[in-house]
Coordinates of C-alpha atoms and ligand atoms in Angstrom, one line a residue:
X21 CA 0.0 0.0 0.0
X22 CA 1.5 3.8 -0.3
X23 CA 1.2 6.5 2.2
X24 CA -0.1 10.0 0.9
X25 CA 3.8 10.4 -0.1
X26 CA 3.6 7.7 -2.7
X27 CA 5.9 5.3 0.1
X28 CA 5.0 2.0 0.6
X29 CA 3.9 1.3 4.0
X30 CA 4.1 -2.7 4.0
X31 CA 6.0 -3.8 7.2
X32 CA 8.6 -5.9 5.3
X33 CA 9.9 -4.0 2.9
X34 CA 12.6 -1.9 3.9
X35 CA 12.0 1.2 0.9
X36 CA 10.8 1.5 -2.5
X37 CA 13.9 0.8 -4.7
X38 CA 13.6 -2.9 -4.0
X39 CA 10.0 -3.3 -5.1
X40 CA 8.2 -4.4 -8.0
X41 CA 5.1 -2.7 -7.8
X42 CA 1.7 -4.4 -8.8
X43 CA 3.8 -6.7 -10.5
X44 CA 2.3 -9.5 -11.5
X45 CA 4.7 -12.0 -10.3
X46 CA 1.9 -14.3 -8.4
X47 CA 2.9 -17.2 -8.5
X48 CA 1.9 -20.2 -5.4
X49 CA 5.4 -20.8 -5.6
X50 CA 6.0 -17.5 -4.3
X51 CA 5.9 -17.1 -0.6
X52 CA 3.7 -14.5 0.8
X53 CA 5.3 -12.0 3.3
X54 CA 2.5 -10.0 4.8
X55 CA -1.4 -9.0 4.0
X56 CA -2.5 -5.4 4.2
X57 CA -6.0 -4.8 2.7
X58 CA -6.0 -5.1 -0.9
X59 CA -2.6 -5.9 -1.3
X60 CA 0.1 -9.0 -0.6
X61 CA 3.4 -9.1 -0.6
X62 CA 5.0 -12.1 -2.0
X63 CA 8.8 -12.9 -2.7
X64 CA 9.6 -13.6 -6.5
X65 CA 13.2 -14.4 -6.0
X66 CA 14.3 -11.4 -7.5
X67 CA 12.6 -8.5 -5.6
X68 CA 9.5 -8.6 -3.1
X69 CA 6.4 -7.5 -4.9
X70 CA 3.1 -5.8 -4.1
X71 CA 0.4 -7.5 -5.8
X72 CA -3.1 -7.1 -5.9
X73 CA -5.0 -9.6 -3.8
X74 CA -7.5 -12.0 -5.8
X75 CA -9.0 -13.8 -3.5
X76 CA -11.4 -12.9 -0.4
X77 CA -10.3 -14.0 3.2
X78 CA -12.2 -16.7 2.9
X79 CA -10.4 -18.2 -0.7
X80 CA -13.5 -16.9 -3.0
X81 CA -12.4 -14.9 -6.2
X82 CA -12.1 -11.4 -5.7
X83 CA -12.5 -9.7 -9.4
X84 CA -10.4 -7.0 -10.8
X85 CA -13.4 -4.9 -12.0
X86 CA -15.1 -3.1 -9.5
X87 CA -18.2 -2.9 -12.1
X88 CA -19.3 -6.3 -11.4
X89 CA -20.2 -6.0 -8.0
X90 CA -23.0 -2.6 -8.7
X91 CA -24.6 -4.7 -11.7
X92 CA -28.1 -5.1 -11.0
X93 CA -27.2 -8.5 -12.5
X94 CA -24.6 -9.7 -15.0
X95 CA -25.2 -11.9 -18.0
X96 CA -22.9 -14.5 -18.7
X97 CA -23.9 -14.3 -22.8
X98 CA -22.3 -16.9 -24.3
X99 CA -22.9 -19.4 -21.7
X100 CA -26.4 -18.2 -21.5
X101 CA -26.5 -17.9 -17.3
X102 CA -27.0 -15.1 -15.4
X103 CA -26.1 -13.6 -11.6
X104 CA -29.7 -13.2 -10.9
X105 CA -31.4 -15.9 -13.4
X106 CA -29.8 -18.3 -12.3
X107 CA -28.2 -19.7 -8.6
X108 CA -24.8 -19.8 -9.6
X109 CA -23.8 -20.5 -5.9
X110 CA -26.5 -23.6 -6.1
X111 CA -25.1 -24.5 -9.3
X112 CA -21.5 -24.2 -9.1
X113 CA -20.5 -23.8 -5.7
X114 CA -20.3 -27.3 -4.5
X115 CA -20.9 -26.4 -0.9
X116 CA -20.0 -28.5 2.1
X117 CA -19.5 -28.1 5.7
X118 CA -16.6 -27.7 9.0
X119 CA -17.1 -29.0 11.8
X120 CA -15.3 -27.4 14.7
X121 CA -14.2 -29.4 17.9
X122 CA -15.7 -26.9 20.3
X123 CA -17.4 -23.6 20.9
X124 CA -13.7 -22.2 21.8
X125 CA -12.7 -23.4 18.6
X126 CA -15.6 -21.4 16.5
X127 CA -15.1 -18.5 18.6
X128 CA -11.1 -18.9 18.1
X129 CA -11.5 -19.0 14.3
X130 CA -13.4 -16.1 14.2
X131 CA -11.6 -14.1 15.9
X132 CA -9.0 -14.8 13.8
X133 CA -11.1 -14.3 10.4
X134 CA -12.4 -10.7 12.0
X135 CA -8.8 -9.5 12.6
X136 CA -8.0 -10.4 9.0
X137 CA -10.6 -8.2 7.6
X138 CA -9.9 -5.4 5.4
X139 CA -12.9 -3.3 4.5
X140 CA -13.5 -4.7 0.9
X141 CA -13.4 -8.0 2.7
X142 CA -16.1 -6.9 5.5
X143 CA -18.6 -5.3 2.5
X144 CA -18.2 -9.2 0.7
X145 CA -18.7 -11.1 4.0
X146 CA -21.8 -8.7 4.5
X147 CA -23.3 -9.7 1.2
X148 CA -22.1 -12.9 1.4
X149 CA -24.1 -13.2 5.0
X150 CA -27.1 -11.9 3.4
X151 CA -27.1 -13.7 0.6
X152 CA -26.7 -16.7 3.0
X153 CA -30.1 -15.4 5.0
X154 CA -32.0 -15.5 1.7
X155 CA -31.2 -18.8 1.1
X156 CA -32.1 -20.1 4.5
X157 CA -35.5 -18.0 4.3
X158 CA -35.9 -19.6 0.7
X159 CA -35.6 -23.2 1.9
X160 CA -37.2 -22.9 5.6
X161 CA -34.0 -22.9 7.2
X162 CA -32.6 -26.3 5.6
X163 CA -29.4 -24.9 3.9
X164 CA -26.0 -25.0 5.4
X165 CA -23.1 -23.2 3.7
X166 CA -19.2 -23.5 4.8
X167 CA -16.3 -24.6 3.2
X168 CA -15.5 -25.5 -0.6
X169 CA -13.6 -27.8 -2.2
X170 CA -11.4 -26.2 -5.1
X171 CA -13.5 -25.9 -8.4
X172 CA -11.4 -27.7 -11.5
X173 CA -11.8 -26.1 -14.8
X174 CA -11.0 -28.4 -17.6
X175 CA -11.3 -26.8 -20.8
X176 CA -10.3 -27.8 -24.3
X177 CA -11.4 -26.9 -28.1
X178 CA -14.3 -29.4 -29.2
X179 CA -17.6 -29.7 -27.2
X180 CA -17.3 -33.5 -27.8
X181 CA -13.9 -33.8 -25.9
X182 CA -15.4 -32.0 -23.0
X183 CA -19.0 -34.3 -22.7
X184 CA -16.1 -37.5 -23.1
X185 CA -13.7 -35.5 -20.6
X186 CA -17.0 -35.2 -18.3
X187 CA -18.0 -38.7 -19.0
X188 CA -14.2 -39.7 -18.0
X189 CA -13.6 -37.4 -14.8
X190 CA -17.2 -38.8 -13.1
X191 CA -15.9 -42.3 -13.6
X192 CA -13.1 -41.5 -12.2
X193 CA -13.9 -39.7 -9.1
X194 CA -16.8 -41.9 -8.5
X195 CA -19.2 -39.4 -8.9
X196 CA -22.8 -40.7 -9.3
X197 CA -26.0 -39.0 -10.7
X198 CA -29.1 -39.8 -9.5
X199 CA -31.3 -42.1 -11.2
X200 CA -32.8 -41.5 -14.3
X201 CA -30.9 -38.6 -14.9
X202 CA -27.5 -37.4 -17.4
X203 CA -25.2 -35.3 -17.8
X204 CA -26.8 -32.2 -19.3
X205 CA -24.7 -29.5 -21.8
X206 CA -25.0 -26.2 -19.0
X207 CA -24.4 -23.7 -21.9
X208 CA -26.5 -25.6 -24.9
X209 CA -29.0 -22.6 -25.1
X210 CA -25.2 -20.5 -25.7
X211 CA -24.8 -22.2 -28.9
X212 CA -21.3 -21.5 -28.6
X213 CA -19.4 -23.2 -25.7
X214 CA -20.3 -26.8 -24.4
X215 CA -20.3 -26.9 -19.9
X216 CA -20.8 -30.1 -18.4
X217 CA -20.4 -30.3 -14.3
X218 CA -19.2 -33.0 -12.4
X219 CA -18.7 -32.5 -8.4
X220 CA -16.3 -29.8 -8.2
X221 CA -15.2 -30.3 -11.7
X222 CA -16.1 -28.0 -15.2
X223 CA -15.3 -29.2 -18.0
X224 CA -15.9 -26.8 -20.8
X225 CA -15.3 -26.3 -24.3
X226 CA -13.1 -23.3 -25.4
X227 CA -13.0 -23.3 -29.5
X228 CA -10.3 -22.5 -31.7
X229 CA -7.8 -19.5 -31.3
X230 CA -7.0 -16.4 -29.2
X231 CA -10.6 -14.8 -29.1
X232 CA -12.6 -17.6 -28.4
X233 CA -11.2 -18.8 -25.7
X234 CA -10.1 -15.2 -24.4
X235 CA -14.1 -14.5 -24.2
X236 CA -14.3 -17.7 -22.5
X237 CA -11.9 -17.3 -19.7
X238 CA -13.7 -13.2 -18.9
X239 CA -16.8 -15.1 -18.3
X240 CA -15.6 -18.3 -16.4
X241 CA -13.8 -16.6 -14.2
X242 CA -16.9 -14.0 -13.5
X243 CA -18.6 -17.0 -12.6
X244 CA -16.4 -18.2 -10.0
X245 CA -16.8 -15.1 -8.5
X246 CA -20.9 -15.2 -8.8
X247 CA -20.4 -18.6 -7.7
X248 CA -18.2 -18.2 -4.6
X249 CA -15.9 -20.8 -6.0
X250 CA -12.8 -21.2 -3.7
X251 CA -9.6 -21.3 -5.0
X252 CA -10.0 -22.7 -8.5
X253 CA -7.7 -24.3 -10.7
X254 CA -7.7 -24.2 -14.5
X255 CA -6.3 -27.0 -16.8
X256 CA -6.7 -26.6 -20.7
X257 CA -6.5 -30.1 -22.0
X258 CA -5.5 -29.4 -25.7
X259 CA -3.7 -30.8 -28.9
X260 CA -0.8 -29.4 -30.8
X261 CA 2.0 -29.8 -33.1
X262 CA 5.2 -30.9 -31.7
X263 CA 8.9 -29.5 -32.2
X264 CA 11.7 -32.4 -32.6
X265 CA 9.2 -34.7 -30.6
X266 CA 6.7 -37.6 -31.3
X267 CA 3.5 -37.5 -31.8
X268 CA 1.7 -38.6 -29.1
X269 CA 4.0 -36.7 -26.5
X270 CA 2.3 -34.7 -23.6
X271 CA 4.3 -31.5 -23.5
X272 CA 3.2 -29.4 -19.8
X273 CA 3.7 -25.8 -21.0
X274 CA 6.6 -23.9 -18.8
X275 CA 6.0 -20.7 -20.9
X276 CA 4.2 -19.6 -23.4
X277 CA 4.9 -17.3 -26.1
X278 CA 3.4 -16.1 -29.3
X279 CA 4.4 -16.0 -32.9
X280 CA 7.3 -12.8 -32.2
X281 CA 8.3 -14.3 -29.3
X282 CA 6.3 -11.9 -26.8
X283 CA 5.5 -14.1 -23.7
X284 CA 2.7 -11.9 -23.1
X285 CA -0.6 -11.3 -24.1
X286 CA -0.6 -7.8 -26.1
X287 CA -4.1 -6.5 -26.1
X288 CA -5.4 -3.5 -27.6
X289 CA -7.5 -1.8 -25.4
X290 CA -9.3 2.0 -25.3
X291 CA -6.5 2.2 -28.7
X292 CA -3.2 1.4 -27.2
X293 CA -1.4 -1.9 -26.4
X294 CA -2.0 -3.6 -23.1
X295 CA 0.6 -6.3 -22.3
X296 CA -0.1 -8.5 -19.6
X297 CA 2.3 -11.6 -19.2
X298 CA 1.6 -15.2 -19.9
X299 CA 2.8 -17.0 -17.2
X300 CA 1.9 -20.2 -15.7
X301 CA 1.6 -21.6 -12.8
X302 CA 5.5 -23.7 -11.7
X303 CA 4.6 -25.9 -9.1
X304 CA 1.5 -27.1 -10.9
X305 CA 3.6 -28.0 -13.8
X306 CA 6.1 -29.8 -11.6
X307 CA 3.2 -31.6 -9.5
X308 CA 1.6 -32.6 -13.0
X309 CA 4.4 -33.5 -14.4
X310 CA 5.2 -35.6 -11.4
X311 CA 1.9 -37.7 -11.7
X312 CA 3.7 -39.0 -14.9
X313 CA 4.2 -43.0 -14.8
X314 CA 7.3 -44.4 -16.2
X315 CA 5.1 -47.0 -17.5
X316 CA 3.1 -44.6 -19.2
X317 CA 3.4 -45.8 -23.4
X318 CA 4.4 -42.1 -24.1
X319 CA 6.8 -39.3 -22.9
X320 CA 5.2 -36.4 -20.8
X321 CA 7.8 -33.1 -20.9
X322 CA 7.8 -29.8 -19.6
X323 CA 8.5 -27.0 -22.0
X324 CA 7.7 -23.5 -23.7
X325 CA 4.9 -23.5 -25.8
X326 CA 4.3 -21.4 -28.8
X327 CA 0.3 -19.4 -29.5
X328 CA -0.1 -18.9 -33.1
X329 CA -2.8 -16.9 -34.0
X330 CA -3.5 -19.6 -37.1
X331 CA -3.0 -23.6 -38.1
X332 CA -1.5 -22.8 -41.2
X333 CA 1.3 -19.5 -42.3
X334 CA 1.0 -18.9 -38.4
X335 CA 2.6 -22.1 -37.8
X336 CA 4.7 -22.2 -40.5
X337 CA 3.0 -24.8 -42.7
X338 CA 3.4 -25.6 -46.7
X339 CA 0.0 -26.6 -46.8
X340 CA -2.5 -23.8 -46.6
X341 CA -4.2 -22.0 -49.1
X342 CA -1.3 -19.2 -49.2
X343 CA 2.6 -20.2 -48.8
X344 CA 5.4 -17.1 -49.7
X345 CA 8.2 -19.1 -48.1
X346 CA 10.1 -22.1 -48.6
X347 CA 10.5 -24.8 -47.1
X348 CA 14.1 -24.2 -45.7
X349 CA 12.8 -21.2 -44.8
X350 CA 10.2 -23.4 -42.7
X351 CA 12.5 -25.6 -41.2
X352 CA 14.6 -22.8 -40.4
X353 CA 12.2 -20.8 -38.5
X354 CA 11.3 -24.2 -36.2
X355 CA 14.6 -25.0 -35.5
X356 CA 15.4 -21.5 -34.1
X357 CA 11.7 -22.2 -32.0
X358 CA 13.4 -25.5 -31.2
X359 CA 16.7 -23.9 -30.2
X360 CA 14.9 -21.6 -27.7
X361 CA 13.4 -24.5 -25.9
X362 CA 9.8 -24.7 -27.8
X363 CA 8.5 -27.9 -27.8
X364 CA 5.1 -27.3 -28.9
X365 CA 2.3 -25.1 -31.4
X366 CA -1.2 -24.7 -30.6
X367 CA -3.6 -21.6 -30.6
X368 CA -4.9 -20.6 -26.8
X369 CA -1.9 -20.8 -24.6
X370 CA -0.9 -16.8 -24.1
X371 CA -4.6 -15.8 -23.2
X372 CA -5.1 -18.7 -21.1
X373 CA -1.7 -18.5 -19.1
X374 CA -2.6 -14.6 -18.9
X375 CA -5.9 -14.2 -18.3
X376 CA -5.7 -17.0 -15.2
X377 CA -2.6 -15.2 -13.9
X378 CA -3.9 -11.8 -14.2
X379 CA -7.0 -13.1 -12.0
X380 CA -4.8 -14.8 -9.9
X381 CA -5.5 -18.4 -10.8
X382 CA -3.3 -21.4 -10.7
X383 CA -4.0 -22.6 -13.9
X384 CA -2.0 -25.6 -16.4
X385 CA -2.0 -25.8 -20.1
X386 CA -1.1 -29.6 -20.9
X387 CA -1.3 -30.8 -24.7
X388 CA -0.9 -33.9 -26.7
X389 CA 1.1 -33.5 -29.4
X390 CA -0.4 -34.7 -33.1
X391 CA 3.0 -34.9 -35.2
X392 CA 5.8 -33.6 -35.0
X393 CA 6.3 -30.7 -37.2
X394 CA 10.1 -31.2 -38.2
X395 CA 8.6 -34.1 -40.0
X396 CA 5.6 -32.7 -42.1
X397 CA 2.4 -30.5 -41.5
X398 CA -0.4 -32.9 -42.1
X399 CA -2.1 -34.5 -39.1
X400 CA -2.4 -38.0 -41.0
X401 CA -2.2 -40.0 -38.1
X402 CA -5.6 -42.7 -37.9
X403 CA -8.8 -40.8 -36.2
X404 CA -8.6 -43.7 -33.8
X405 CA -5.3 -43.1 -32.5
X406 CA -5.5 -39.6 -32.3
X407 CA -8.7 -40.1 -30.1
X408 CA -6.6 -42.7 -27.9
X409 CA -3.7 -39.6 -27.8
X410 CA -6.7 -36.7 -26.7
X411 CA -7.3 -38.8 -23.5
X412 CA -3.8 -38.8 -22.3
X413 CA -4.0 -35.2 -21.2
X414 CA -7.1 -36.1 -20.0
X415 CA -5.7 -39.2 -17.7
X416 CA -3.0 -37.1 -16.0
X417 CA -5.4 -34.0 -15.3
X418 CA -7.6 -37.0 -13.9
X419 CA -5.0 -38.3 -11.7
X420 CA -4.0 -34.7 -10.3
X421 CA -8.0 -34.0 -9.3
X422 CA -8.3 -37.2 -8.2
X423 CA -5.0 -36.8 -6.0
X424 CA -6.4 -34.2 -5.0
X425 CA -9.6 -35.3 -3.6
X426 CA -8.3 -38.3 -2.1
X427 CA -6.1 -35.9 0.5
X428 CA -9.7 -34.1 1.1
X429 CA -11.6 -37.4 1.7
X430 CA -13.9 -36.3 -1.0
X431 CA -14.0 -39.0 -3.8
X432 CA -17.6 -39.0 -4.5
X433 CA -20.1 -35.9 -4.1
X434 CA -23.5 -34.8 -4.1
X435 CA -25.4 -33.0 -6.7
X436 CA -25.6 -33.3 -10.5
X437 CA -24.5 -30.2 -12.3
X438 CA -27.9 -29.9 -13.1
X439 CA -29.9 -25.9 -13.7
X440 CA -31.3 -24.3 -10.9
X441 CA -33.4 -21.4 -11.4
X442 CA -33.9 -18.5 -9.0
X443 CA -36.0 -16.4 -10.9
X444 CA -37.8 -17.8 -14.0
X445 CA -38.6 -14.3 -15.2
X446 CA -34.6 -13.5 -16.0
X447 CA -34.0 -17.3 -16.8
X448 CA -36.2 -17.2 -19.7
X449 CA -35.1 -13.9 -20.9
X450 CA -31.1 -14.9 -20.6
X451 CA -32.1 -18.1 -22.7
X452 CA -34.1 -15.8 -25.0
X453 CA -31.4 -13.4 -25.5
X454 CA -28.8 -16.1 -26.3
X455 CA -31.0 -17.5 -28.7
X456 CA -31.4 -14.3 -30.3
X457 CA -28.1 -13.3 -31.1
X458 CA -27.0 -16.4 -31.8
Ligands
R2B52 C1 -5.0 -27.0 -31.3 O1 -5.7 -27.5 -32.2 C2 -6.6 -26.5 -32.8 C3 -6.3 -26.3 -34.2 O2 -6.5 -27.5 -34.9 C4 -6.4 -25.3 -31.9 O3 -7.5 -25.0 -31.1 C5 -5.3 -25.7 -31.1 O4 -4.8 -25.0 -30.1
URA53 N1 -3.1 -28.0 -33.3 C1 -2.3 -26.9 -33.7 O1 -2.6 -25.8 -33.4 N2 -1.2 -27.3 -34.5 C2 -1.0 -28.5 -34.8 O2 0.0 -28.7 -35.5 C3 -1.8 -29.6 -34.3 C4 -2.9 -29.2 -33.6

């Protein structure tokens, strides 16, 4: 935080020269120093940095756009929900409760939230405690609300890798729906993203390229903050074309970068350039990584990966409609991307490793690769055995969440991603207006 002299006043750092101010160096590698209101301090390595808090005191996103919050109510369009058509909390939020040993124990952890507070904190627990009220008044007093577990987003490109994703994950964690029910497409009256819910998990189509999934992340991450989602983590399980490996290699993106070799996101915005880095999170990658089995029939590596903005001259390929370059001039080009430690292509990684970051997500991009592009530029491997390579993304994603939920206790859960309604009015004009514009 500054003083009115422009100082910071955080207790641990000793003056301004060493400090990189709302740098976005969040990282959960990074170790937190101290808390102050709307602010942390976390260690980088290189300096200690302010950065803006995302999260609430009790782990729920806090958004970076103080619009949101005065919106009479906000429409997710393309996944045709709404803050006040639907119960985004009911829907999403995955509720469960603590139990505390004792009545010293309540009053202990209380205490300790209260002296945490900081003013934004205090306004969000008051809403929070009133929204609670409503929902006890709405279901004569039968709703308890406490502690999350971590939401997972999965999201990829096609709509039918995220039903066979869903299909996969509720297997999986042993998550049953009741009887005589399925798992139903969330966002089908979007007619342009595919969201299936299982437990704590999304799993979500993205489309193809920069935009799409950039549109995507604004409004997934708005609804973990409608939702009260606690500390989420985002995985995009994708495909790509690999540099001087096989096809069939899972490469865990390090880095990414784009086509200039930016490793940020460069957006314009109000007609000037916004660049906001695309990091991701490090220890995710390591922990992922780790979950890979020697026995595993293929190689899982940790790398940079490159965002092209298109499948064909963006990546360098002889095969599109246009070519103004040879081929040496190809193989040229991806051996200097091979020299700086690129081992794979695809089309979404600098939005999604920036948009997370900026919102303060842990988030993993993890991609199969198709072929390996020193060799050609035709994906000509069998449909079959390109299917069999989608799903190994998909198994070690699996194996983290389920990791994950094993150390909770939690390997089966209620409810069954299902749409609940809290006022029909707005439902049916949110589908309308979805429909509309289609
Ligand atoms: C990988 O595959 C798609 C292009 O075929 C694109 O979405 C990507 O990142
Ligand atoms: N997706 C890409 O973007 N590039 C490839 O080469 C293969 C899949």
């Amino acid at each position: 935080m500054q003083n009115h002299n422009g100082a910071n006043t955080h207790a641990s750092l000793n003056g301004d020269d060493d400090v990189c101010r709302y740098s976005d160096h969040f990282d959960s590698d990074n170790e937190v120093k101290e808390e102050t209101g709307n602010e942390a301090v976390r260690d980088c390595g290189k300096k200690l940095c302010i950065i803006k808090k995302t999260r609430y005191s009790d782990g729920t996103v806090r958004l970076r756009n103080p619009n949101i919050e005065l919106m009479d109510q906000d429409i997710l369009y393309h996944l045709a929900l709404g803050s006040e058509s639907h119960d985004l909390v009911e829907m999403f939020g995955d509720v469960k409760g603590t139990r505390f040993e004792s009545v010293e124990a309540v009053k202990a952890k209380v205490t300790e939230v209260l002296n945490q507070l900081a003013e934004a904190d205090f306004h969000h627990c008051f809403q929070q405690w009133k929204s609670h009220m409503e929902r006890c008044r709405d279901r004569q007093g039968e709703y308890i609300e406490s502690e999350n577990v971590a939401t997972f987003v999965c999201m990829g490109g096609t709509p039918k890798r995220m039903e066979t994703f869903a299909f996969y994950i509720m297997k999986e964690i042993g998550h049953k729906l009741p009887t005589g029910t399925t798992l139903t497409d969330i966002s089908q009256y979007s007619y342009r993203y595919s969201m299936y819910k299982v437990g704590p998990v999304l799993s979500i189509s993205h489309g193809m390229g920069v935009p799409s999934i950039g549109i995507l992340l604004h409004e997934i991450i708005k609804l973990m903050y409608h939702a009260r989602c606690k500390d989420p983590i985002f995985f995009r399980i994708g495909t790509s074309g690999g540099i001087g490996i096989e096809g069939g290699t899972v490469v865990i993106s390090e880095k990414a970068v784009d086509g200039l070799g930016n490793d940020c996101y460069q957006v314009p915005m109000l007609g000037k350039i916004v660049k906001r880095p695309a990091l991701l999170d490090k220890r995710l990658s390591r922990e992922l990584k780790a979950l890979a089995h020697p026995e595993d029939p293929y190689e899982t590596v940790i790398g940079t990966t490159m965002c092209a903005d298109d499948f064909y001259e963006g990546q360098g390929r002889l095969d599109g409609a246009f070519c103004e370059y040879t081929e040496s001039d190809k193989m040229v080009y991806l051996q200097d991307l091979q020299s700086k430690g690129v081992k794979n292509i695809e089309m979404e990684a600098i939005p999604f490793a920036a948009l997370t970051h900026h919102a303060g997500i842990r988030a993993a991009d993890i991609c199969v690769t198709f072929l390996d592009r020193l060799k050609g530029d035709q994906v000509s491997t069998p449909k079959e055995v390109l299917n069999e390579w989608q799903r190994r993304p998909q198994e070690l994603v699996a194996r983290y969440i389920k990791k994950y939920l094993q150390t909770k206790g939690r390997i089966s859960f209620d409810g069954h991603g299902s749409v609940a309604v809290k006022s029909p009015r707005r439902f049916k004009l949110v589908q309308q207006e979805s429909q509309t514009f289609e």
